[in-house]
Tab-separated table of C-alpha atoms in Angstrom:
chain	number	residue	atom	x	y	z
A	188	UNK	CA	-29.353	31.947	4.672
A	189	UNK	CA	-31.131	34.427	2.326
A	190	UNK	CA	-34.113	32.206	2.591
A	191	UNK	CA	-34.259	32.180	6.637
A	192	UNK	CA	-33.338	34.686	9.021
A	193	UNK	CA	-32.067	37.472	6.581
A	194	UNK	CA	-35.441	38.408	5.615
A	195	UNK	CA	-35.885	39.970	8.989
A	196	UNK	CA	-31.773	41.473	9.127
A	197	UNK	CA	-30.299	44.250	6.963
A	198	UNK	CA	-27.025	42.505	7.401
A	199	UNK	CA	-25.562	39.028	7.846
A	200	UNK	CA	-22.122	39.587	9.880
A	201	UNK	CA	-18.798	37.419	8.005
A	202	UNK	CA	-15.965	38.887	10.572
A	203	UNK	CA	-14.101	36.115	9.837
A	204	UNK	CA	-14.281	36.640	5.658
A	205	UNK	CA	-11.622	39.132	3.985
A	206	UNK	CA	-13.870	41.447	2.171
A	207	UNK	CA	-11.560	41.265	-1.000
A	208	UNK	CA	-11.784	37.138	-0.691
A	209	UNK	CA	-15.582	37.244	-0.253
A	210	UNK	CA	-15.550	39.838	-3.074
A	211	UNK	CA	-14.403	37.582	-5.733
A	212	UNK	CA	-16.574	34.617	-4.148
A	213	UNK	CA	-19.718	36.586	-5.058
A	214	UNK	CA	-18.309	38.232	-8.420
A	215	UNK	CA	-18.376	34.263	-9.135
A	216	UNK	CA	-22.169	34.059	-8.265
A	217	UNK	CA	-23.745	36.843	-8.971
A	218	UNK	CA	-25.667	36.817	-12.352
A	219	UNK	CA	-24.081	39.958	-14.074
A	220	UNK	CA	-20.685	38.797	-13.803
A	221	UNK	CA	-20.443	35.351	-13.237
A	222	UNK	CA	-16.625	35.450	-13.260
A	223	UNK	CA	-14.695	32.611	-14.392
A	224	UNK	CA	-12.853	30.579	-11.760
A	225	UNK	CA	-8.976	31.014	-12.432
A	226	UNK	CA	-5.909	29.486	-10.479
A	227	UNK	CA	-5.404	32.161	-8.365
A	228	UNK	CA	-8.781	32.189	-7.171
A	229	UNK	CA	-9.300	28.589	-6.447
A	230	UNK	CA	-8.153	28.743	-3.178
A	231	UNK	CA	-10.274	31.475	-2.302
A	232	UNK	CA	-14.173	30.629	-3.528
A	233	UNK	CA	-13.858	26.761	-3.409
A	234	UNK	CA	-13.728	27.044	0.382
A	235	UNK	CA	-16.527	29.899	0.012
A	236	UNK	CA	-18.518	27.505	-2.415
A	237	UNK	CA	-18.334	24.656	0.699
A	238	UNK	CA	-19.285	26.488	3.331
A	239	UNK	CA	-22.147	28.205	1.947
A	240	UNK	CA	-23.075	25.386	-0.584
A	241	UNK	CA	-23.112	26.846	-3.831
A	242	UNK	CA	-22.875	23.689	-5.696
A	243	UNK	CA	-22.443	25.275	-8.940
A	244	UNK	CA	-19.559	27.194	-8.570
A	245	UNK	CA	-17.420	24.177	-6.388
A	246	UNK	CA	-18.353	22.102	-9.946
A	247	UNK	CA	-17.081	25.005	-11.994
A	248	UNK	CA	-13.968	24.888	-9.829
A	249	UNK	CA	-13.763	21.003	-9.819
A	250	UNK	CA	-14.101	21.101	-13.554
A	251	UNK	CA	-11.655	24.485	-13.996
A	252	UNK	CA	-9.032	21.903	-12.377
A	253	UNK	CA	-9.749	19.193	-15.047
A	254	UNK	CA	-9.570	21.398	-18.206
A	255	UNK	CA	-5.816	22.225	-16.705
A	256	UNK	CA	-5.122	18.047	-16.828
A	257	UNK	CA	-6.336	17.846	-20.090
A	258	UNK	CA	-4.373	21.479	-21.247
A	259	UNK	CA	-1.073	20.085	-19.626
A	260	UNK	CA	-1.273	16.756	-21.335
A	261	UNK	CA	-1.640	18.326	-24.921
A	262	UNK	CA	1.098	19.916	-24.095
A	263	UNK	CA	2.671	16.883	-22.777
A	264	UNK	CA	3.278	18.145	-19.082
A	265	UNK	CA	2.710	17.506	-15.943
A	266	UNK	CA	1.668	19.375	-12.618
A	267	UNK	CA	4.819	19.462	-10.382
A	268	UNK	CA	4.331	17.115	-7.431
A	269	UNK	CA	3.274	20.294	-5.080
A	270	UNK	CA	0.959	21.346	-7.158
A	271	UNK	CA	-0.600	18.125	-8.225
A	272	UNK	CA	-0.984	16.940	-4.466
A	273	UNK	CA	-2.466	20.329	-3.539
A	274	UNK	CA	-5.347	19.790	-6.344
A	275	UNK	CA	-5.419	15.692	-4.673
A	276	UNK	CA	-6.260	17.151	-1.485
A	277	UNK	CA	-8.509	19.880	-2.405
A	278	UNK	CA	-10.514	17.189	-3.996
A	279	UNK	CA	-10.185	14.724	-1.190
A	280	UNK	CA	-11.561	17.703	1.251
A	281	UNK	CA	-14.266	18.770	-0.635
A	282	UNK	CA	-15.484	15.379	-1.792
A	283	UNK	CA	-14.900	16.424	-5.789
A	284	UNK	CA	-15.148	13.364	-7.081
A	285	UNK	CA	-14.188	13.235	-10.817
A	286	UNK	CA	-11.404	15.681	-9.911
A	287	UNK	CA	-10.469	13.133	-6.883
A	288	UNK	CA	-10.189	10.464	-9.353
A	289	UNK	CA	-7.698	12.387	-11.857
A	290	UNK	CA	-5.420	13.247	-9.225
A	291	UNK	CA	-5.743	9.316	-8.635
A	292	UNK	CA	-4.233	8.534	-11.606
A	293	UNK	CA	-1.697	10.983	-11.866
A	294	UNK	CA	-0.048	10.589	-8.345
A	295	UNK	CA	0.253	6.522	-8.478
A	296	UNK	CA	3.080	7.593	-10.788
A	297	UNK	CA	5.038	9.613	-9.064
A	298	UNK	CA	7.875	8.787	-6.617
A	299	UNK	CA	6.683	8.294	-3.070
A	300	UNK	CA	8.946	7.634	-0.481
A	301	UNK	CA	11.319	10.600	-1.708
A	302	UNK	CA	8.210	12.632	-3.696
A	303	UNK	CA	4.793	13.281	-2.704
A	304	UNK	CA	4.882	11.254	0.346
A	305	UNK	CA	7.065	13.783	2.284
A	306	UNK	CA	4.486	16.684	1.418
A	307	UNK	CA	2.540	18.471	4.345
A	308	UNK	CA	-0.347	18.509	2.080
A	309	UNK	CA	-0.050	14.429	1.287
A	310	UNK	CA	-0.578	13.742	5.206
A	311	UNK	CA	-3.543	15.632	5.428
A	312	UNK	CA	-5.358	13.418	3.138
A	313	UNK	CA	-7.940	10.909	4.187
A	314	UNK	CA	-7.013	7.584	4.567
A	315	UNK	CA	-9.063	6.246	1.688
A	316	UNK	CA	-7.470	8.296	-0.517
A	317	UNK	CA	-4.130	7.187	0.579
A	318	UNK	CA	-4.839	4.153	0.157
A	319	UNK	CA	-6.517	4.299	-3.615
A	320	UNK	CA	-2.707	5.913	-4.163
A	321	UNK	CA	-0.910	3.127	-2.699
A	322	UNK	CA	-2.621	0.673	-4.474
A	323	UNK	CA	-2.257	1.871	-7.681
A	324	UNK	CA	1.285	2.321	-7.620
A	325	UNK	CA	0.848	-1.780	-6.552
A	326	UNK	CA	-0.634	-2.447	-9.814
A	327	UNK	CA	1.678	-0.536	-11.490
A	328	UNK	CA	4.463	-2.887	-10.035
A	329	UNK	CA	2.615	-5.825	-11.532
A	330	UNK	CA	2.058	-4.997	-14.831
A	331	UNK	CA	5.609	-3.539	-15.106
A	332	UNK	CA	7.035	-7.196	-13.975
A	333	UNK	CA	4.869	-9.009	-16.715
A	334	UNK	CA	6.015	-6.585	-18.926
A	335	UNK	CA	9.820	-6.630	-18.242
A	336	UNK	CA	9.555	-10.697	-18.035
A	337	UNK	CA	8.202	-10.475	-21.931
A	338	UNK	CA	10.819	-7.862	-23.228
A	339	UNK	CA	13.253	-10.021	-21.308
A	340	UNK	CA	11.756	-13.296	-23.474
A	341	UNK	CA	11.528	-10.452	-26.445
A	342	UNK	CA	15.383	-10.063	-26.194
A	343	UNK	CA	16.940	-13.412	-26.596
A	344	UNK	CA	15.897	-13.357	-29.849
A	345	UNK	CA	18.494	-10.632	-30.594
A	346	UNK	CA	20.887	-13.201	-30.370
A	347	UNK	CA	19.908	-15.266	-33.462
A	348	UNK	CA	17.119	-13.160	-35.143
A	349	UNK	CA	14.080	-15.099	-37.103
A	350	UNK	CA	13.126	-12.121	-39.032
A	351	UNK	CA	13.763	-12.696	-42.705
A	352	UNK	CA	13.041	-8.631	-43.343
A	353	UNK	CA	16.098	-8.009	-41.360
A	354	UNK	CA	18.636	-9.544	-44.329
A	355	UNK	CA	15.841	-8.947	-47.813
A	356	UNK	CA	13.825	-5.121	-47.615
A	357	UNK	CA	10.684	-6.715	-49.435
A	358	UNK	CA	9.993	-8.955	-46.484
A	359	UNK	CA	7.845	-6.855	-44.231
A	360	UNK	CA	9.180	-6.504	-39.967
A	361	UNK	CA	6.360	-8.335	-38.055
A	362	UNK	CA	8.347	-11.723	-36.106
A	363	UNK	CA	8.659	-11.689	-32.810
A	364	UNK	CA	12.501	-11.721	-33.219
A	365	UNK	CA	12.994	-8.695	-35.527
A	366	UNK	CA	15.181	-6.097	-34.575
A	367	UNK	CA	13.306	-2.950	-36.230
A	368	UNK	CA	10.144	-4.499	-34.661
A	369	UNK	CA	11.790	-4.527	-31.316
A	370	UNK	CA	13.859	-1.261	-31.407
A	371	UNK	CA	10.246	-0.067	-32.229
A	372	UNK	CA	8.228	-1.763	-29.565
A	373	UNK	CA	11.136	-1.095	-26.723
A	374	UNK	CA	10.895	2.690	-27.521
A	375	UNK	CA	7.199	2.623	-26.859
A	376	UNK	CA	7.024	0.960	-23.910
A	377	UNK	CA	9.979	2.840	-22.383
A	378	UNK	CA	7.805	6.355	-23.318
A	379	UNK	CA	4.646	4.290	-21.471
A	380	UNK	CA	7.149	3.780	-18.075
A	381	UNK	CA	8.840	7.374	-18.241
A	382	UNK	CA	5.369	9.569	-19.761
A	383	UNK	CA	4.387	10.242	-16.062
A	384	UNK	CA	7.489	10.783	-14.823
A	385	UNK	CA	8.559	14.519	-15.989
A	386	UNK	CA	8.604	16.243	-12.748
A	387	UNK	CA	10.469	13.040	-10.880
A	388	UNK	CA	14.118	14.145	-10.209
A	389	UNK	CA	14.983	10.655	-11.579
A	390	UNK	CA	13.783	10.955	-14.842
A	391	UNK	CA	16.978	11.971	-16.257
A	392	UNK	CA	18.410	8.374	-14.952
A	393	UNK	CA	15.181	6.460	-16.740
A	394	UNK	CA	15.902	8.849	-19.553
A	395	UNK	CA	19.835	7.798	-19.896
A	396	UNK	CA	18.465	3.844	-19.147
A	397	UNK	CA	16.343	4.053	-22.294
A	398	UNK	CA	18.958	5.764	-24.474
A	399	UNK	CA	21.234	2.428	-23.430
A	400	UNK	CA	18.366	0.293	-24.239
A	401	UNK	CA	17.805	1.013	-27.696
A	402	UNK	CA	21.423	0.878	-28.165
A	403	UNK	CA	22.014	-2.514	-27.582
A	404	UNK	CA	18.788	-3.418	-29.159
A	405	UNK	CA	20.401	-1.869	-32.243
C-alpha cells in the first residue's frame, strides 16, 4: 500500500477501522514503540496483521499465544475450554501453524460431545482441523485400552504378590507383582489420564476414581 498508490495520496481512507483498534495495530509496528502484543490486544492487531500482511507482528502474536501454553503448564493449568478453542480457531483462520498444532494437542483431551464440541467458535473451524481433533482423541482411546488391559494383567498379581521386598526391607521393589511398585506406577498413570483434564467438569469424578484406585491397590 505505502509502496503503490499512496505515494501519489495524502491519505489512505480505513472507514471501516476503529481509530483506537488501528491505533494499537500501528503502536505494534511502528519502530519507536514496537509494543508488545498482550491478551487483550490479540483480537485486535492479529486481524490487522492479516489483512495488511505484516508477517512479523501475526508471528509475534502466534508466538505471544505459545509462551501462555508453556506459562500455564509451569504452573500446571490449563486454558478453560472457551478460551483454548478461541486460540484453536484463531490459529485455524489465520493459518498459524505451530500455534495450530498446540491447540491440537491440548483439545484432543478435552470432553467433546458435552465440552468444546457445543462451542460457536468449535463449528467455525475448518474441517481439517476438526478432523486432526477427532483423531487424536481416537488415539487416545487406543493407547488408554492397551494401557488399562496391562494394569488389569498388573492387578492380579495383588492377589498373591511375587515381590520378596514386600515381607524383608533389604530386598529392593522392582517385580512386576509388588505392591509399592504398583501403588507407584497406578498413581502415575492415573496423573497421565487426568493431567489434561482440569477444566473438564468431570474431573472431580476421575479425581474420586483414582483416590479408590490406590486404595484397593493398598
Amino acid at each position: 500500500m505505502f509502496e503503490g498508490d499512496f505515494k501519489n495520496k495524502t491519505e489512505v481512507p480505513i472507514a471501516d477501522k476503529k481509530y483506537a483498534d488501528f491505533v494499537e495495530f500501528l503502536l505494534c509496528i511502528h519502530p519507536s514503540t514496537c509494543k508488545p502484543v498482550q491478551r487483550e490486544t490479540l483480537d485486535i492487531v492479529l486481524p490487522l496483521a492479516d489483512e495488511y500482511e505484516v508477517e512479523s507482528l501475526m508471528q509475534r502474536c502466534e508466538q505471544f499465544v505459545l509462551n501462555l501454553f508453556q506459562l500455564k503448564d509451569a504452573q500446571r493449568s490449563d486454558p478453560s475450554n472457551v478460551e483454548l478453542v478461541h486460540f484453536l480457531y484463531l490459529s485455524d483462520k489465520y493459518k498459524l501453524g505451530a500455534l495450530l498444532d498446540a491447540c491440537v494437542i491440548k483439545a484432543k483431551y478435552r470432553t467433546y460431545e458435552n465440552g468444546i464440541k457445543t462451542l460457536r467458535e468449535f463449528n467455525l473451524l475448518s474441517a481439517d482441523t476438526k478432523f486432526r481433533v477427532l483423531s487424536g482423541r481416537t488415539s487416545l482411546l487406543e493407547v488408554t485400552s492397551t494401557d488399562v488391559q496391562m494394569f488389569k494383567k498388573r492387578l492380579d498379581h495383588i492377589v498373591k504378590p511375587e515381590c520378596n521386598a514386600c515381607n524383608d526391607p533389604g530386598w529392593k521393589h522392582s517385580s512386576s507383582g509388588c505392591r509399592v511398585q504398583l501403588k507407584s506406577d497406578l498413581l502415575t498413570y492415573f496423573d497421565k489420564l487426568t493431567s489434561y483434564f482440569r477444566e473438564d467438569p468431570r474431573y472431580v469424578k476421575v479425581s474420586e476414581g483414582r483416590k479408590l484406585a490406590v486404595k484397593q491397590a493398598k
